[in-house]
CSV table of C-alpha atoms and ligand atoms in Angstrom, one decimal:
chain,number,residue,atom,x,y,z
U,59,MET,CA,-97.7,-205.3,109.4
U,60,ALA,CA,-96.3,-204.0,106.1
U,61,VAL,CA,-95.3,-207.6,105.2
U,62,LEU,CA,-98.8,-208.9,106.0
U,63,MET,CA,-100.3,-206.1,103.8
U,64,GLU,CA,-97.9,-207.0,101.0
U,65,ASP,CA,-98.8,-210.7,101.4
U,66,ALA,CA,-102.5,-209.8,101.2
U,67,ILE,CA,-102.0,-207.7,98.0
U,68,GLN,CA,-100.0,-210.5,96.4
U,69,GLU,CA,-102.7,-213.1,97.4
U,70,HIS,CA,-105.4,-210.9,95.9
U,71,ALA,CA,-103.4,-210.5,92.7
U,72,ARG,CA,-103.0,-214.3,92.5
U,73,MET,CA,-106.7,-215.0,93.1
U,74,SER,CA,-107.9,-212.4,90.6
U,75,PRO,CA,-106.4,-213.2,87.2
U,76,THR,CA,-105.8,-210.1,85.1
U,77,ILE,CA,-106.3,-209.9,81.4
U,78,ASP,CA,-103.3,-208.7,79.4
U,79,ILE,CA,-104.9,-206.0,77.2
U,80,THR,CA,-103.1,-204.0,74.6
U,81,LEU,CA,-104.4,-200.6,73.5
U,82,ILE,CA,-103.3,-199.6,70.0
U,83,TYR,CA,-103.2,-196.0,68.7
U,84,GLY,CA,-104.5,-195.6,65.1
U,85,SER,CA,-103.1,-192.1,64.3
U,86,VAL,CA,-99.6,-190.9,64.0
U,87,ARG,CA,-100.4,-187.3,63.1
U,88,GLU,CA,-98.8,-184.5,65.1
U,89,GLU,CA,-101.4,-182.9,67.4
U,90,ARG,CA,-103.6,-185.9,66.8
U,91,LEU,CA,-106.9,-186.2,68.7
U,92,CYS,CA,-105.9,-189.8,69.2
U,93,ASP,CA,-103.8,-188.8,72.2
U,94,ILE,CA,-107.0,-187.5,74.0
U,95,VAL,CA,-109.3,-190.4,72.9
U,96,ALA,CA,-106.6,-193.1,73.7
U,97,ALA,CA,-105.9,-191.5,77.1
U,98,TRP,CA,-109.6,-191.5,77.9
U,99,ALA,CA,-109.8,-195.2,76.9
U,100,ALA,CA,-106.7,-196.1,78.9
U,101,ALA,CA,-108.2,-194.4,82.0
U,102,GLN,CA,-111.5,-196.3,81.6
U,103,ILE,CA,-109.5,-199.6,81.5
U,104,GLU,CA,-107.4,-198.6,84.6
U,105,THR,CA,-110.5,-197.5,86.5
U,106,HIS,CA,-112.3,-200.8,85.6
U,107,GLY,CA,-109.5,-202.9,87.0
U,108,GLY,CA,-108.7,-206.5,86.2
U,109,PHE,CA,-106.5,-205.6,83.2
U,110,ALA,CA,-102.8,-205.3,82.8
U,111,LEU,CA,-102.5,-202.6,80.1
U,112,ASP,CA,-99.9,-202.3,77.4
U,113,VAL,CA,-100.0,-199.4,74.9
U,114,ILE,CA,-98.6,-199.6,71.4
U,115,ASP,CA,-98.3,-196.4,69.4
U,116,PRO,CA,-97.1,-196.6,65.8
U,117,ALA,CA,-95.7,-193.1,66.2
U,118,ASP,CA,-93.2,-194.5,68.8
U,119,ALA,CA,-89.8,-194.7,67.2
U,120,GLU,CA,-89.2,-198.4,68.2
U,121,ILE,CA,-92.6,-199.4,66.8
U,122,ALA,CA,-91.9,-197.5,63.6
U,123,LYS,CA,-88.5,-199.4,63.3
U,124,ALA,CA,-90.4,-202.6,63.9
U,125,ILE,CA,-92.9,-201.9,61.1
U,126,ALA,CA,-90.0,-200.9,58.8
U,127,GLY,CA,-88.5,-204.4,59.4
U,128,ASP,CA,-85.7,-203.8,61.9
U,129,PRO,CA,-85.3,-207.4,63.3
U,130,VAL,CA,-84.6,-206.5,67.0
U,131,ALA,CA,-87.5,-204.0,67.1
U,132,ARG,CA,-89.8,-206.4,65.2
U,133,SER,CA,-89.2,-209.3,67.6
U,134,ALA,CA,-89.8,-207.0,70.6
U,135,LEU,CA,-93.1,-205.8,69.0
U,136,LEU,CA,-94.2,-209.4,68.2
U,137,ALA,CA,-93.4,-210.5,71.8
U,138,ARG,CA,-95.7,-207.7,73.1
U,139,LEU,CA,-98.5,-208.6,70.7
U,140,ASP,CA,-98.1,-212.3,71.5
U,141,ARG,CA,-98.4,-211.6,75.2
U,142,ALA,CA,-101.7,-209.7,74.6
U,143,GLN,CA,-104.9,-211.6,75.3
U,144,ALA,CA,-107.2,-208.9,74.0
U,145,PHE,CA,-106.9,-205.7,72.0
U,146,VAL,CA,-108.5,-202.3,72.0
U,147,VAL,CA,-107.9,-200.3,68.8
U,148,VAL,CA,-108.5,-196.5,69.0
U,149,THR,CA,-108.9,-195.3,65.5
U,150,PRO,CA,-110.0,-192.1,63.6
U,151,GLU,CA,-111.7,-192.3,60.2
U,152,TYR,CA,-109.6,-191.0,57.2
U,153,ASN,CA,-111.5,-190.9,53.9
U,154,HIS,CA,-114.0,-193.5,55.1
U,155,SER,CA,-111.3,-196.0,56.3
U,156,PHE,CA,-108.6,-196.2,58.9
U,157,PRO,CA,-105.1,-194.7,58.8
U,158,ALA,CA,-102.3,-196.3,56.8
U,159,ALA,CA,-100.0,-196.3,59.9
U,160,LEU,CA,-102.5,-198.6,61.7
U,161,LYS,CA,-102.6,-200.9,58.7
U,162,ALA,CA,-98.8,-201.1,58.6
U,163,LEU,CA,-98.8,-202.0,62.3
U,164,ILE,CA,-101.5,-204.7,61.8
U,165,ASP,CA,-99.7,-206.1,58.8
U,166,ALA,CA,-96.4,-206.4,60.8
U,167,ALA,CA,-97.8,-209.4,62.7
U,168,LYS,CA,-99.8,-212.4,61.9
U,169,ALA,CA,-100.1,-215.3,64.3
U,170,GLU,CA,-100.0,-212.8,67.2
U,171,TRP,CA,-103.6,-211.7,66.3
U,172,GLN,CA,-105.0,-215.1,65.8
U,173,ALA,CA,-108.0,-216.3,67.9
U,174,LYS,CA,-107.9,-213.2,70.0
U,175,PRO,CA,-110.7,-210.5,70.5
U,176,VAL,CA,-110.4,-207.0,69.2
U,177,ALA,CA,-112.6,-204.1,70.4
U,178,PHE,CA,-112.9,-200.7,68.7
U,179,VAL,CA,-113.0,-197.2,69.9
U,180,SER,CA,-113.5,-194.9,66.9
U,181,TYR,CA,-113.9,-191.2,66.3
U,182,GLY,CA,-114.4,-188.8,63.5
U,183,GLY,CA,-117.1,-186.5,62.0
U,184,ALA,CA,-120.8,-187.4,61.8
U,185,SER,CA,-119.9,-191.1,61.3
U,186,GLY,CA,-118.0,-191.4,64.6
U,187,GLY,CA,-115.4,-193.4,62.7
U,188,ILE,CA,-117.6,-196.4,62.2
U,189,ARG,CA,-116.7,-196.8,58.5
U,190,ALA,CA,-113.1,-197.1,59.7
U,191,VAL,CA,-114.2,-199.8,62.1
U,192,GLU,CA,-116.1,-201.7,59.4
U,193,HIS,CA,-112.9,-201.9,57.3
U,194,LEU,CA,-110.9,-203.0,60.4
U,195,ARG,CA,-113.4,-205.9,60.9
U,196,ASN,CA,-112.5,-207.2,57.5
U,197,VAL,CA,-108.8,-207.0,58.1
U,198,PHE,CA,-109.0,-208.7,61.5
U,199,THR,CA,-111.2,-211.4,60.1
U,200,GLU,CA,-108.5,-212.2,57.5
U,201,LEU,CA,-106.1,-212.4,60.5
U,202,HIS,CA,-108.4,-214.9,62.3
U,203,ALA,CA,-109.0,-212.4,65.1
U,204,VAL,CA,-112.5,-211.8,66.5
U,205,GLY,CA,-113.9,-208.2,66.1
U,206,LEU,CA,-116.4,-207.2,68.7
U,207,ARG,CA,-119.8,-205.9,67.9
U,208,ASP,CA,-119.8,-203.6,71.0
U,209,GLY,CA,-117.6,-200.6,70.9
U,210,VAL,CA,-117.5,-196.8,71.4
U,211,ALA,CA,-117.9,-194.2,68.6
U,212,PHE,CA,-117.4,-190.5,69.1
U,213,ALA,CA,-119.2,-188.5,66.5
U,214,ASN,CA,-117.8,-184.9,66.0
U,215,ALA,CA,-115.2,-186.0,68.6
U,216,TRP,CA,-113.5,-182.7,68.7
U,217,ASN,CA,-116.6,-181.2,70.3
U,218,GLN,CA,-117.0,-184.0,72.9
U,219,PHE,CA,-113.8,-183.5,74.9
U,220,ASP,CA,-112.8,-180.2,76.6
U,221,GLY,CA,-109.3,-178.7,76.5
U,222,VAL,CA,-107.9,-181.2,79.0
U,223,GLY,CA,-109.4,-184.3,77.5
U,224,THR,CA,-112.4,-184.6,79.8
U,225,LEU,CA,-115.7,-185.7,78.2
U,226,ARG,CA,-118.3,-183.0,78.4
U,227,ASP,CA,-121.2,-185.5,78.7
U,228,PRO,CA,-119.5,-188.8,79.7
U,229,ALA,CA,-122.5,-191.0,80.7
U,230,GLY,CA,-123.2,-192.6,77.3
U,231,ALA,CA,-119.6,-193.3,76.4
U,232,VAL,CA,-118.7,-194.6,79.8
U,233,HIS,CA,-121.6,-197.0,79.7
U,234,ALA,CA,-120.7,-198.1,76.2
U,235,PHE,CA,-117.1,-198.7,77.2
U,236,LYS,CA,-118.1,-200.8,80.2
U,237,LEU,CA,-120.3,-202.9,78.1
U,238,MET,CA,-117.5,-203.3,75.5
U,239,LEU,CA,-115.1,-204.4,78.3
U,240,ALA,CA,-117.6,-206.9,79.7
U,241,ARG,CA,-118.0,-208.4,76.2
U,242,LEU,CA,-114.2,-208.2,75.6
U,243,SER,CA,-113.6,-210.1,78.9
U,244,TRP,CA,-116.1,-212.8,77.9
U,245,TRP,CA,-114.4,-213.3,74.5
U,246,THR,CA,-111.0,-213.2,76.1
U,247,ASP,CA,-111.9,-216.0,78.5
U,248,ALA,CA,-113.6,-218.1,75.8
U,249,LEU,CA,-110.8,-217.7,73.3
U,250,GLN,CA,-108.0,-218.2,75.9
U,251,LYS,CA,-109.7,-221.5,76.9
U,252,GLY,CA,-109.9,-222.5,73.3
U,253,ARG,CA,-106.3,-221.7,72.6
U,254,ASP,CA,-105.3,-223.6,75.8
U,255,ALA,CA,-107.3,-226.7,74.7
U,256,GLN,CA,-105.9,-226.7,71.2
U,257,PRO,CA,-103.4,-224.3,69.5
U,258,TYR,CA,-105.3,-222.4,66.8
U,259,SER,CA,-102.7,-223.4,64.2
U,260,GLU,CA,-103.7,-227.1,64.7
U,261,ALA,CA,-107.4,-226.4,63.8
U,262,VAL,CA,-106.9,-227.7,60.2
U,263,ALA,CA,-108.7,-230.1,58.0
O,88,LIG,C1,-106.7,-187.4,55.7
O,88,LIG,C2,-108.0,-187.2,56.6
O,88,LIG,C3,-109.2,-187.7,56.1
O,88,LIG,C4,-110.3,-187.6,56.9
O,88,LIG,N1,-111.5,-188.2,56.5
O,88,LIG,C5,-112.5,-188.3,57.3
O,88,LIG,C6,-113.7,-189.1,57.0
O,88,LIG,O1,-113.7,-189.7,56.0
O,88,LIG,N2,-114.7,-189.1,57.9
O,88,LIG,C7,-114.6,-188.5,59.1
O,88,LIG,O2,-115.6,-188.6,59.8
O,88,LIG,N3,-113.6,-187.7,59.4
O,88,LIG,C8,-112.5,-187.6,58.6
O,88,LIG,N4,-111.4,-186.9,58.9
O,88,LIG,C9,-111.5,-186.1,60.1
O,88,LIG,C10,-110.8,-186.9,61.2
O,88,LIG,O3,-111.7,-187.9,61.7
O,88,LIG,C11,-110.4,-186.0,62.4
O,88,LIG,O4,-109.5,-185.0,61.8
O,88,LIG,C12,-109.7,-186.7,63.5
O,88,LIG,O5,-109.3,-185.8,64.5
O,88,LIG,C13,-108.4,-187.4,63.0
O,88,LIG,O6,-107.8,-188.1,64.1
O,88,LIG,P1,-106.3,-187.7,64.6
O,88,LIG,O7,-106.4,-186.2,64.9
O,88,LIG,O8,-106.2,-188.6,65.8
O,88,LIG,O9,-105.4,-188.1,63.5
O,88,LIG,C14,-110.3,-186.9,58.1
O,88,LIG,C15,-109.1,-186.4,58.6
O,88,LIG,C16,-107.9,-186.5,57.8
O,88,LIG,C17,-106.6,-186.0,58.3
């Protein structure tokens, strides 16, 4: 019976392709709000289903080593980014842009971003971090990635979550996140088919 159940689970997994999605932390500050916002975003992805989630945190010692140029750590980071079919970047806004640690992580790779979709979850004061996202769009365009229009922005984010990271009024953000995931899935499928048909590096004049 247990074997039959296991077979059924494996068959279901084979029939329902998952998207390899990588969630990226934007902040490396101690006591960062990013832990709460990123945990909420990861929970939304897990609840939705259909995604295999990887999480990359520039505060992680191995990621910091990779960014600093350690060859072993760097190739491990590049392998993880290469495996990703889609990205969700969780970023705060610092002085009307995004944190330097996030830029260093983005700059540590190149081809691994190409022809892949990137969605944004931002937070900050009155702006909800959208000025950080606008800067990220420019950066990802330079890297030939596709920044999504649909995202989630938390204005005055510190008031929106309670002490254990639960949203006080979740309906709007949950709906926005679901829409973002739907659009991200569409772009992931379209761009994966495109990359399968012709490697992006071969699209030259
Ligand atoms: C250096 C710095 C600059 C900031 N600049 C802005 C800003 O321009 N706009 C804004 O809405 N919030 C700004 N904030 C507030 C942050 O959005 C808020 O502190 C947020 O919690 C930071 O994310 P973190 O705690 O995950 O690092 C700034 C915070 C810091 C530390």
